[in-house]
Coordinates of C-alpha atoms and ligand atoms in Angstrom, one line a residue:
M1 CA 54.6 271.2 76.1
C2 CA 58.0 271.7 77.1
G3 CA 60.2 269.0 79.2
I4 CA 61.5 269.9 82.9
I5 CA 64.3 268.2 84.7
G6 CA 65.7 268.9 87.9
R7 CA 68.4 266.9 89.9
V8 CA 70.1 267.3 93.0
G9 CA 72.9 264.9 94.6
D10 CA 76.2 263.7 95.0
G11 CA 78.1 263.2 92.2
D12 CA 77.7 264.7 88.4
A13 CA 74.5 266.0 87.2
L14 CA 74.8 266.2 83.4
E15 CA 74.0 262.9 83.0
P16 CA 70.5 262.3 84.9
L17 CA 69.7 265.4 83.1
L18 CA 70.4 264.5 79.6
T19 CA 68.7 261.2 80.3
G20 CA 65.9 262.9 81.6
L21 CA 65.7 265.4 78.3
E22 CA 66.1 262.6 76.0
N23 CA 63.1 260.7 77.9
L24 CA 61.2 264.3 78.2
E25 CA 61.6 264.8 74.4
Y26 CA 57.9 263.5 73.5
R27 CA 56.9 267.0 75.6
G28 CA 58.5 269.3 73.1
Y29 CA 61.8 268.8 70.7
D30 CA 62.4 272.2 69.3
S31 CA 65.5 273.4 71.3
A32 CA 66.8 271.6 74.5
G33 CA 69.6 273.0 77.2
V34 CA 70.9 272.7 80.7
A35 CA 72.5 274.7 83.4
V36 CA 74.9 273.1 85.9
Q37 CA 76.2 274.4 89.1
N38 CA 80.0 274.0 89.7
G39 CA 80.9 275.8 92.4
A40 CA 82.3 278.4 89.8
G41 CA 78.8 279.9 89.1
I42 CA 76.6 278.2 86.7
K43 CA 77.2 276.9 82.8
V44 CA 74.5 277.3 80.8
Q45 CA 74.6 275.3 77.3
K46 CA 71.2 275.2 75.2
R47 CA 70.8 275.4 71.6
S48 CA 68.1 275.1 68.9
G49 CA 67.0 271.4 67.7
E50 CA 66.9 268.1 69.0
V51 CA 68.3 266.9 72.5
S52 CA 71.0 265.0 70.3
E53 CA 72.1 268.3 69.1
L54 CA 72.7 269.6 72.3
K55 CA 74.2 266.7 73.8
R56 CA 77.3 267.1 70.6
T57 CA 77.5 270.9 71.2
I58 CA 77.8 270.0 75.0
D59 CA 80.2 266.6 73.9
G60 CA 83.2 269.3 73.6
D61 CA 82.8 271.2 76.9
P62 CA 80.6 269.3 79.4
P63 CA 79.3 271.6 82.5
E64 CA 80.3 270.0 85.8
G65 CA 78.6 269.7 89.2
E66 CA 76.6 268.3 91.1
V67 CA 73.2 270.0 90.5
G68 CA 71.7 270.9 87.4
I69 CA 67.9 271.5 85.3
G70 CA 67.2 270.9 82.2
H71 CA 64.5 271.3 79.3
T72 CA 63.1 270.8 76.0
R73 CA 61.2 273.0 73.9
W74 CA 57.7 273.4 72.4
S75 CA 57.2 276.7 71.0
T76 CA 55.1 279.6 72.6
H77 CA 56.7 282.7 72.7
G78 CA 59.1 282.9 70.0
P79 CA 60.6 280.9 67.7
P80 CA 62.7 278.1 68.2
T81 CA 66.5 279.2 68.1
D82 CA 69.7 279.1 70.3
A83 CA 68.7 282.4 72.2
N84 CA 64.7 281.2 73.2
A85 CA 65.9 277.9 74.5
H86 CA 65.9 277.6 78.1
P87 CA 66.9 277.7 80.7
H88 CA 66.7 281.5 80.8
T89 CA 69.7 283.2 83.3
D90 CA 69.0 286.9 84.8
S91 CA 71.9 289.4 83.3
T92 CA 74.4 288.4 86.0
A93 CA 73.9 284.5 85.2
D94 CA 73.2 284.1 88.8
V95 CA 69.7 282.7 88.5
A96 CA 68.8 279.8 85.9
V97 CA 64.9 279.2 85.7
V98 CA 63.6 276.4 83.2
H99 CA 59.6 276.8 82.5
N100 CA 56.4 274.9 81.0
G101 CA 53.6 277.1 80.2
I102 CA 52.7 280.2 80.1
I103 CA 53.0 283.7 81.8
E104 CA 50.0 285.6 81.2
N105 CA 51.2 288.5 82.6
Y106 CA 55.0 288.9 81.4
A107 CA 54.4 291.7 79.0
T108 CA 54.0 293.8 82.2
L109 CA 56.6 292.3 84.2
R110 CA 59.1 292.8 81.7
E111 CA 57.9 296.6 81.0
R112 CA 58.5 296.8 84.7
L113 CA 61.9 295.5 84.9
R114 CA 63.2 297.2 82.0
E115 CA 62.2 300.1 83.7
A116 CA 64.8 298.8 86.1
D117 CA 67.7 298.1 83.8
H118 CA 67.1 294.7 83.3
E119 CA 68.3 293.5 79.5
F120 CA 66.5 290.9 77.8
T121 CA 68.2 288.9 75.5
S122 CA 64.7 286.3 74.2
D123 CA 61.3 286.8 73.1
T124 CA 60.6 284.3 75.7
D125 CA 57.9 284.9 78.6
T126 CA 60.2 282.9 80.9
E127 CA 63.1 285.0 81.2
V128 CA 61.2 287.4 83.6
I129 CA 61.3 284.8 85.9
P130 CA 65.3 285.3 86.4
H131 CA 64.9 289.0 86.4
L132 CA 62.0 289.4 88.7
I133 CA 64.0 286.9 91.2
Q134 CA 67.2 288.7 90.8
Q135 CA 65.7 292.3 91.7
Y136 CA 64.0 290.4 94.6
L137 CA 68.2 289.2 95.4
D138 CA 69.2 292.9 94.8
E139 CA 66.7 293.6 97.5
G140 CA 68.1 291.7 100.1
Y141 CA 65.6 288.5 100.2
G142 CA 67.8 285.0 100.6
S143 CA 66.9 282.5 97.7
E144 CA 64.1 280.8 98.9
G145 CA 62.3 284.4 99.5
A146 CA 63.2 286.0 96.2
F147 CA 62.3 282.8 94.6
R148 CA 58.7 282.7 96.6
R149 CA 58.1 286.6 95.8
A150 CA 58.5 285.9 92.2
I151 CA 56.4 283.0 92.0
D152 CA 53.9 285.0 93.9
E153 CA 54.0 287.9 91.0
L154 CA 53.7 285.2 88.0
E155 CA 49.5 285.0 86.5
G156 CA 49.2 281.9 84.1
S157 CA 50.1 279.0 84.1
Y158 CA 53.0 277.1 84.9
A159 CA 55.8 274.7 86.3
V160 CA 59.0 276.2 87.0
A161 CA 62.4 274.7 88.5
V162 CA 65.0 277.0 89.8
M163 CA 68.6 277.2 90.6
L164 CA 70.6 280.3 92.2
S165 CA 74.5 280.6 92.0
G166 CA 75.9 279.1 95.3
D167 CA 72.9 277.3 96.0
H168 CA 72.7 273.9 96.2
S169 CA 69.2 273.4 96.6
L170 CA 66.5 273.7 94.0
Y171 CA 63.5 275.3 93.9
A172 CA 60.2 274.7 91.8
A173 CA 56.3 275.3 91.6
R174 CA 53.8 274.5 90.1
Q175 CA 50.6 276.1 88.8
G176 CA 48.4 274.3 86.2
S177 CA 51.3 272.2 84.6
P178 CA 52.6 268.9 85.8
L179 CA 55.3 268.8 88.0
V180 CA 56.8 265.3 90.1
V181 CA 59.7 265.2 92.6
G182 CA 61.4 261.9 92.7
M183 CA 63.0 260.5 95.7
Q184 CA 66.0 257.9 95.9
D185 CA 68.2 257.8 98.8
E186 CA 70.2 261.2 99.0
E187 CA 69.5 261.5 95.1
F188 CA 66.5 263.9 94.0
F189 CA 64.7 264.5 91.0
L190 CA 62.1 267.1 89.7
A191 CA 60.2 266.5 86.3
S192 CA 57.4 267.4 84.2
D193 CA 56.9 263.4 83.9
V194 CA 57.7 260.5 85.7
P195 CA 59.5 258.7 82.9
A196 CA 62.0 261.1 82.6
F197 CA 64.0 259.7 86.1
L198 CA 62.5 256.5 86.0
E199 CA 65.9 254.9 85.3
Y200 CA 66.8 256.5 88.6
T201 CA 63.7 256.1 90.7
D202 CA 60.1 254.8 90.9
D203 CA 59.5 256.7 94.3
V204 CA 57.6 260.1 93.3
V205 CA 55.7 262.9 95.2
F206 CA 52.8 264.8 92.3
L207 CA 52.9 268.3 93.2
E208 CA 49.4 270.6 93.1
D209 CA 48.5 273.6 91.9
G210 CA 49.8 276.3 94.1
D211 CA 52.6 274.2 95.7
V212 CA 56.4 275.1 96.4
A213 CA 58.8 272.2 96.7
V214 CA 62.6 273.2 97.7
V215 CA 64.8 270.3 96.8
R216 CA 67.6 269.8 99.1
P217 CA 70.4 267.8 99.3
D218 CA 69.4 266.2 102.3
G219 CA 65.3 266.0 101.5
V220 CA 62.4 267.8 99.7
E221 CA 59.9 270.4 101.8
F222 CA 56.6 270.6 100.0
T223 CA 54.7 274.1 100.9
D224 CA 52.4 276.7 99.7
V225 CA 53.9 279.6 98.1
E226 CA 53.8 281.5 101.7
G227 CA 56.0 278.7 103.2
N228 CA 53.0 276.9 104.8
P229 CA 53.7 273.2 105.1
V230 CA 51.6 270.5 102.5
D231 CA 51.1 267.3 102.8
R232 CA 51.5 265.5 99.6
E233 CA 51.3 261.9 99.5
R234 CA 54.5 259.8 98.6
Q235 CA 54.2 257.1 96.2
T236 CA 55.5 253.9 93.8
V237 CA 54.5 254.1 90.4
D238 CA 54.5 250.8 88.7
W239 CA 56.1 251.4 85.3
D240 CA 59.3 249.7 84.8
P241 CA 62.1 252.0 82.9
E242 CA 62.5 248.6 80.6
Q243 CA 58.7 249.8 79.2
A244 CA 59.4 253.5 79.0
G245 CA 62.2 252.7 76.4
K246 CA 61.8 251.2 72.7
A247 CA 63.3 247.6 73.5
G248 CA 64.5 246.9 70.6
Y249 CA 61.6 248.4 68.1
D250 CA 62.7 250.9 65.4
H251 CA 60.4 253.6 67.3
F252 CA 58.2 253.4 70.3
M253 CA 55.0 254.1 68.3
L254 CA 55.9 250.7 66.6
K255 CA 56.5 249.3 69.9
E256 CA 53.7 250.8 71.6
I257 CA 51.2 249.1 68.6
H258 CA 52.5 245.9 69.6
E259 CA 51.9 246.4 73.3
Q260 CA 48.1 246.8 72.7
P261 CA 47.5 243.1 73.7
T262 CA 49.3 243.8 77.2
A263 CA 47.6 247.0 77.8
L264 CA 44.1 245.8 76.7
A265 CA 44.8 242.7 79.5
Q266 CA 45.8 245.3 81.9
A267 CA 42.6 247.7 81.3
I268 CA 40.6 245.0 82.0
E269 CA 42.1 242.9 84.9
G270 CA 40.1 242.3 87.5
R271 CA 37.4 244.4 86.4
T272 CA 35.3 242.3 84.4
D273 CA 34.0 238.5 85.2
P274 CA 32.4 236.9 82.4
D275 CA 30.5 234.2 84.4
A276 CA 28.7 236.2 86.3
G277 CA 27.9 239.0 83.9
A278 CA 29.6 241.7 86.2
I279 CA 31.7 244.6 85.9
D280 CA 33.9 245.9 88.7
L281 CA 35.2 249.4 88.2
D282 CA 37.8 250.3 91.1
G283 CA 35.8 251.4 94.1
F284 CA 32.5 252.3 92.6
E285 CA 30.1 250.5 94.6
S286 CA 27.2 249.1 92.4
G287 CA 24.4 251.6 91.9
T288 CA 26.8 254.3 91.7
F289 CA 25.9 256.0 88.7
E290 CA 22.1 255.3 89.1
D291 CA 21.0 258.7 89.0
V292 CA 23.0 259.8 86.0
E293 CA 20.5 261.6 83.4
R294 CA 22.8 261.8 80.9
V295 CA 26.8 261.6 80.3
Q296 CA 29.0 264.4 78.0
L297 CA 32.1 262.9 77.1
V298 CA 35.0 266.0 76.7
A299 CA 38.7 264.9 75.0
C300 CA 40.6 266.2 72.3
G301 CA 42.9 264.6 69.8
T302 CA 42.6 261.0 69.9
S303 CA 41.1 261.2 72.9
Y304 CA 37.9 262.6 71.3
H305 CA 37.6 259.6 68.8
A306 CA 37.3 257.4 71.8
A307 CA 35.0 259.8 73.6
L308 CA 33.0 259.4 70.2
Y309 CA 33.1 255.9 70.5
G310 CA 32.0 255.4 74.4
S311 CA 28.9 258.2 73.5
L312 CA 28.0 255.7 70.2
L313 CA 27.8 252.7 72.8
L314 CA 26.1 254.9 75.6
N315 CA 23.4 255.7 72.6
A316 CA 23.1 252.7 71.3
A317 CA 22.5 251.3 75.0
G318 CA 19.7 254.0 76.2
V319 CA 21.9 256.6 77.8
H320 CA 21.7 260.3 76.8
A321 CA 25.7 260.6 75.4
T322 CA 27.4 263.6 73.6
A323 CA 31.1 263.5 72.9
H324 CA 32.7 267.1 72.4
L325 CA 35.6 268.6 71.4
A326 CA 37.2 270.3 74.7
N327 CA 38.1 273.1 73.2
E328 CA 35.0 274.1 71.7
Y329 CA 33.0 273.0 75.2
S330 CA 34.1 276.0 76.8
V331 CA 32.1 278.0 74.2
A332 CA 29.5 276.1 73.0
A333 CA 28.6 273.5 76.1
P334 CA 25.0 272.2 75.8
P335 CA 23.1 272.7 79.0
T336 CA 25.1 270.6 82.2
D337 CA 23.7 269.8 85.4
G338 CA 23.3 267.6 88.8
G339 CA 22.1 264.9 86.3
S340 CA 25.4 265.3 84.0
L341 CA 28.0 262.9 84.6
V342 CA 31.0 264.8 82.5
I343 CA 33.8 262.3 81.5
A344 CA 37.0 263.9 80.1
V345 CA 38.9 261.3 78.5
S346 CA 42.6 262.1 77.8
Q347 CA 45.6 259.9 77.9
S348 CA 47.9 262.4 79.9
G349 CA 45.5 263.8 82.3
E350 CA 47.4 267.5 81.0
T351 CA 45.7 268.9 78.3
A352 CA 44.9 272.5 79.0
D353 CA 41.4 272.3 76.7
T354 CA 40.3 269.3 78.8
L355 CA 41.1 270.9 81.9
G356 CA 39.4 273.8 80.5
A357 CA 36.3 271.4 79.7
L358 CA 36.8 269.4 83.0
R359 CA 36.8 272.2 85.4
R360 CA 33.9 274.3 83.2
A361 CA 31.7 270.9 84.1
E362 CA 32.3 271.3 87.7
R363 CA 31.7 275.0 87.8
E364 CA 28.0 274.2 86.5
G365 CA 27.4 271.2 89.1
A366 CA 27.8 268.2 87.2
R367 CA 29.3 265.3 88.3
T368 CA 33.1 264.3 86.7
L369 CA 35.0 261.6 86.0
T370 CA 38.2 261.1 84.8
V371 CA 39.4 258.6 82.0
T372 CA 43.2 258.5 81.8
N373 CA 46.7 256.9 81.7
V374 CA 49.1 259.1 84.2
V375 CA 48.0 258.4 88.2
G376 CA 48.2 261.8 90.0
S377 CA 47.5 263.7 86.6
T378 CA 46.1 267.1 86.7
A379 CA 42.6 265.4 85.7
A380 CA 42.7 262.9 87.9
R381 CA 42.5 265.1 90.6
V382 CA 40.1 267.7 89.1
A383 CA 37.8 265.5 88.5
D384 CA 35.4 263.7 91.7
D385 CA 36.7 260.7 90.6
A386 CA 39.3 258.5 87.9
L387 CA 39.2 255.5 86.4
F388 CA 43.0 254.5 84.9
I389 CA 43.4 253.1 81.8
R390 CA 46.6 251.4 82.9
A391 CA 48.3 251.2 79.6
G392 CA 52.0 252.1 80.8
P393 CA 53.9 254.6 79.8
E394 CA 53.0 256.0 76.0
I395 CA 56.0 257.8 74.1
G396 CA 55.2 257.7 70.7
V397 CA 53.4 261.7 69.8
A398 CA 51.0 259.4 68.0
A399 CA 48.6 257.9 70.4
T400 CA 48.1 254.4 69.3
K401 CA 47.8 252.3 72.8
T402 CA 46.3 254.2 74.6
F403 CA 43.3 254.9 72.2
S404 CA 42.1 251.4 72.4
S405 CA 42.3 250.9 76.2
Q406 CA 40.3 254.0 76.3
A407 CA 38.0 252.7 73.9
V408 CA 37.5 249.4 76.1
M409 CA 37.4 251.5 79.4
L410 CA 34.4 253.1 78.0
A411 CA 33.1 250.3 76.7
L412 CA 33.0 248.9 80.1
L413 CA 32.1 251.9 81.9
A414 CA 29.0 252.3 79.4
R415 CA 27.9 248.9 80.3
R416 CA 28.2 249.5 84.3
I417 CA 26.5 252.7 83.5
V418 CA 23.3 251.2 81.3
A419 CA 23.7 248.3 84.2
D420 CA 23.4 250.8 87.0
R421 CA 20.5 253.0 85.6
R422 CA 18.6 249.7 85.1
G423 CA 19.2 247.9 88.0
D424 CA 20.5 244.7 86.3
P425 CA 23.4 244.1 83.9
G426 CA 21.3 242.7 81.3
T427 CA 21.5 239.3 79.0
D428 CA 24.2 239.9 77.0
L429 CA 27.1 241.2 79.3
G430 CA 28.5 237.5 79.9
A431 CA 28.9 237.5 76.1
F432 CA 30.3 240.7 75.5
L433 CA 32.8 239.8 78.9
A434 CA 34.1 236.8 77.2
E435 CA 35.1 238.4 74.0
L436 CA 36.8 241.6 75.9
E437 CA 38.8 238.8 77.4
R438 CA 39.8 237.4 73.9
M439 CA 40.6 240.8 72.5
P440 CA 44.5 240.5 73.5
D441 CA 45.3 237.6 72.5
R442 CA 43.4 238.2 68.9
I443 CA 45.3 241.6 68.8
D444 CA 48.4 239.4 69.2
D445 CA 47.4 237.3 66.0
L446 CA 46.3 240.3 63.8
L447 CA 49.8 241.6 64.6
E448 CA 51.6 238.8 63.4
T449 CA 49.2 238.4 60.3
S450 CA 49.0 241.8 59.0
H451 CA 49.4 243.1 55.6
A452 CA 49.9 246.7 56.4
A453 CA 53.5 247.1 55.6
G454 CA 52.2 246.1 51.7
I455 CA 49.8 248.1 51.5
A456 CA 51.2 251.1 52.9
D457 CA 53.8 250.7 50.0
R458 CA 51.2 250.4 47.1
Y459 CA 49.6 253.4 47.7
L460 CA 52.7 255.3 49.2
D461 CA 52.5 258.1 46.1
S462 CA 48.6 259.0 46.5
D463 CA 47.5 262.2 46.5
S464 CA 45.0 262.1 49.7
Y465 CA 43.9 259.3 51.8
F466 CA 40.2 258.8 52.6
F467 CA 39.1 256.8 55.5
I468 CA 35.6 255.9 55.8
G469 CA 33.1 254.0 58.7
R470 CA 29.6 254.1 60.0
G471 CA 28.5 253.8 63.4
L472 CA 31.2 252.6 65.4
G473 CA 33.0 252.8 62.3
F474 CA 33.0 257.1 62.2
P475 CA 35.4 257.7 65.0
V476 CA 37.8 254.9 63.9
A477 CA 37.8 256.2 60.4
L478 CA 39.0 259.6 61.9
E479 CA 40.9 258.0 64.0
G480 CA 42.8 256.7 61.3
A481 CA 42.8 259.4 59.0
L482 CA 44.7 261.5 62.1
K483 CA 47.3 258.8 62.7
F484 CA 48.0 258.9 58.8
K485 CA 48.3 262.7 58.5
E486 CA 50.2 263.3 61.9
I487 CA 52.9 261.0 61.1
T488 CA 52.8 261.0 57.5
Y489 CA 52.3 264.2 56.6
E490 CA 50.5 263.5 53.8
H491 CA 46.7 264.4 53.1
A492 CA 44.4 262.1 54.9
E493 CA 40.6 262.5 55.9
G494 CA 38.4 260.7 58.2
F495 CA 34.0 260.4 56.8
A496 CA 31.1 259.0 57.9
A497 CA 30.5 256.7 54.9
G498 CA 27.0 258.2 53.7
E499 CA 29.0 261.7 53.9
L500 CA 31.2 261.4 51.2
K501 CA 28.6 261.7 48.4
H502 CA 27.5 265.1 50.4
G503 CA 30.9 266.6 48.7
P504 CA 34.4 264.6 49.4
L505 CA 33.6 262.9 46.5
A506 CA 34.2 265.4 44.1
L507 CA 38.2 264.8 45.3
V508 CA 38.2 261.5 45.0
T509 CA 40.5 260.2 42.1
P510 CA 42.2 256.9 41.2
E511 CA 45.3 258.9 43.4
T512 CA 42.5 258.6 46.4
P513 CA 42.9 255.3 48.3
V514 CA 39.8 254.7 50.3
F515 CA 39.8 252.9 53.6
A516 CA 36.5 251.7 54.5
V517 CA 35.8 250.2 57.8
F518 CA 33.3 247.6 58.3
T519 CA 32.3 246.8 61.7
G520 CA 29.0 244.4 61.5
E521 CA 26.8 247.4 61.7
E522 CA 24.8 248.1 58.7
D523 CA 27.6 247.2 56.6
E524 CA 25.6 246.7 53.7
R525 CA 25.1 250.6 53.6
T526 CA 29.1 250.9 53.9
L527 CA 29.7 249.0 50.9
K528 CA 27.8 251.1 48.7
N529 CA 29.4 253.9 49.7
A530 CA 32.7 252.4 49.2
E531 CA 31.4 251.1 45.8
E532 CA 30.4 254.5 44.9
A533 CA 34.2 256.1 45.4
Q534 CA 35.4 253.3 43.7
A535 CA 33.3 253.4 40.5
R536 CA 35.2 257.1 40.6
G537 CA 38.7 255.0 40.1
A538 CA 38.9 255.0 43.8
P539 CA 41.1 251.7 45.1
L540 CA 39.1 250.4 47.7
V541 CA 41.1 249.0 51.0
A542 CA 38.0 247.0 53.5
V543 CA 39.3 246.5 56.5
C544 CA 36.7 243.9 57.3
P545 CA 36.9 240.2 58.1
E546 CA 38.0 237.3 55.7
D547 CA 34.5 236.1 54.2
H548 CA 32.9 239.8 54.1
P549 CA 31.4 240.6 51.0
A550 CA 33.3 243.6 50.6
T551 CA 36.6 241.8 50.0
E552 CA 35.0 240.7 46.5
I553 CA 35.3 243.7 45.1
A554 CA 37.8 245.6 47.0
D555 CA 41.3 246.2 45.8
A556 CA 43.2 245.4 48.9
H557 CA 42.1 243.4 52.1
L558 CA 42.9 244.6 56.0
G559 CA 41.9 241.4 57.9
I560 CA 40.0 242.3 61.3
P561 CA 38.4 238.6 63.7
D562 CA 34.4 238.3 63.3
T563 CA 33.9 239.6 67.0
D564 CA 31.3 241.5 68.7
S565 CA 30.3 244.3 66.6
D566 CA 31.0 246.9 69.6
L567 CA 34.8 246.2 69.7
A568 CA 35.2 244.9 65.8
G569 CA 36.4 248.6 64.9
L570 CA 39.1 248.4 67.7
F571 CA 41.1 245.5 65.7
A572 CA 40.5 247.7 62.6
N573 CA 41.9 250.9 64.3
V574 CA 45.1 248.5 65.0
Q575 CA 45.4 248.0 61.0
L576 CA 45.4 251.6 60.6
Q577 CA 47.9 252.3 62.9
L578 CA 50.2 250.0 61.3
V579 CA 49.3 251.7 58.0
A580 CA 49.9 254.7 59.0
Y581 CA 53.4 253.6 60.6
H582 CA 54.3 252.1 57.7
A583 CA 53.5 254.6 55.3
A584 CA 55.8 257.1 57.5
D585 CA 58.6 254.6 57.8
L586 CA 58.7 254.3 54.1
L587 CA 58.8 258.5 53.7
D588 CA 61.7 258.3 56.0
R589 CA 59.2 260.5 58.5
P590 CA 60.3 261.6 62.0
I591 CA 57.6 258.8 63.5
D592 CA 57.7 259.6 67.0
K593 CA 58.3 263.2 67.0
P594 CA 56.0 264.3 63.9
R595 CA 56.7 268.1 63.4
N596 CA 55.0 271.0 65.0
L597 CA 53.2 268.6 67.8
A598 CA 53.9 267.5 71.3
K599 CA 52.8 264.6 73.2
S600 CA 51.2 266.9 75.7
V601 CA 49.4 269.9 75.0
T602 CA 49.1 272.0 78.0
V603 CA 48.3 275.4 76.4
E604 CA 44.7 276.6 75.7
Ligands
LIG1 O1 46.7 263.9 76.0 P1 45.5 263.9 75.6 O2 45.2 262.4 75.2 O3 44.6 264.8 76.5 O4 45.8 264.1 74.2 C1 45.1 265.3 73.2 C2 45.6 265.1 72.1 O5 46.3 265.8 71.9 C3 46.1 264.0 71.3 O6 45.4 262.8 71.5 C4 46.8 264.0 69.9 O7 45.6 264.1 69.2 C5 47.7 262.9 69.4 N1 48.9 263.7 69.5 C6 47.1 262.0 68.1 O8 48.0 260.9 68.3

């Protein structure tokens, strides 16, 4: 939610700032702005709309300087107007601030500052920060001292980057929202996420909650808010900038759909041994899960669908498992204790709802594990352990490759938990792993032969789109519908196939295509449910293998290979991703940046 970029070094700051903002737009695109230090004071340029609008505004009058900050916004306090765009400044424009998160005590601080004659020009919570810093500067504190005093007064969640007139350093602090420093020779970056500066460096330090970073032209100092040094590991990330670009595809989403074979190969690489029938999960010793009595998975959105998929696999193997929407888990969690393993599933590892659930589980004494894509993310650091899905950067707001990689990771984890509890891997593990290893090539084939574009076109003007599935097909139906509504803005719903007749069937008309997912689990019953909809006029699109009985009655067919029923739904999901993508493309929607959404939701 909101992207921050900062840059200190020789030469022009504007270009890396704008590149960073473009790379961060997936975090929010309501408004954008930059502030650059040019020796004669800070120059701020900002406006509502996307970064491309900001670039057009800047073109005529580019701010010059070596140090700068920038921001791309997803609105929380105040609408997406020019005035509410970041950076925000104090009344003298000597302090410029960009912020991601929410300042909970902003109303109290603003009242106090107003009484001291500070004038506010926006509706944002952020604007109190430059005024607070200015107040401490007026009281005689130096730049760094004023910054630390101000940060100490903030309550809530924030990642903040601050620039002061005449000062060639940037000051940053993190509490609950992500912030990472990038370093190369004598050029330094601050950002909400690594892809912001990947074109420049892959050498990074992730800040932790409570950290302050002072980024000077000759180096970076990491301390707590009082100024006590903290030791933070410098690491190299293995994402390359090419991966973060569109590589010739029209949209990031389409590129990421096509990256699934690679992402899955990376997810399982070195973790599976079909011959020995063994699963090796990075550093988890054999038997590590033997005491797990029950598993609770917590997640939001697409990650919740992956979590539901994982919980069904665990239950089928005899492990008590439940999947929970993370935002509900904090108010209605099931009993949790030392025998519980709570697994947070999150692509970004920064989703506030999921972090809240994770922290609750820790308080209850559960063992915690994060399944995430982002090394160094908050969830990876808060949980006792982390498993990385290794999908590479995902920029499109609609999650695609990360869903597949999460589900595969959870399938491996489920088998491993079962093996540890039982003391032996079971007889069918080798065959399952062999099937898993075939998956990347088979998804490649599916992507090449898919008729999803034609089906999207055929049903484009429908009133509503239904997705149904049973067992492991159910989370896939939910995910198919979420993807469809998220990027087409058309109404779509996912249902357990057997539930149609309990109400939703009333909505079915010839203008309601039903996409039915067949995974090989009780397909006859799903077919019966699909026929019930078809009998009311609904066009039926069967997602199933070529020789499946459903193809005999369906109006259209999307093919998947004949495979292990634990994996079949994941192939079906790729077909449904393509249907959603092509429908959105035909409707000319902004596919990578759907309205009102953001890639990383760091507010509750
Ligand atoms: O980063 P996370 O996986 O925790 O994000 C969770 C949801 O916000 C996310 O999956 C969202 O539903 C996607 N936009 C769906 O495509």
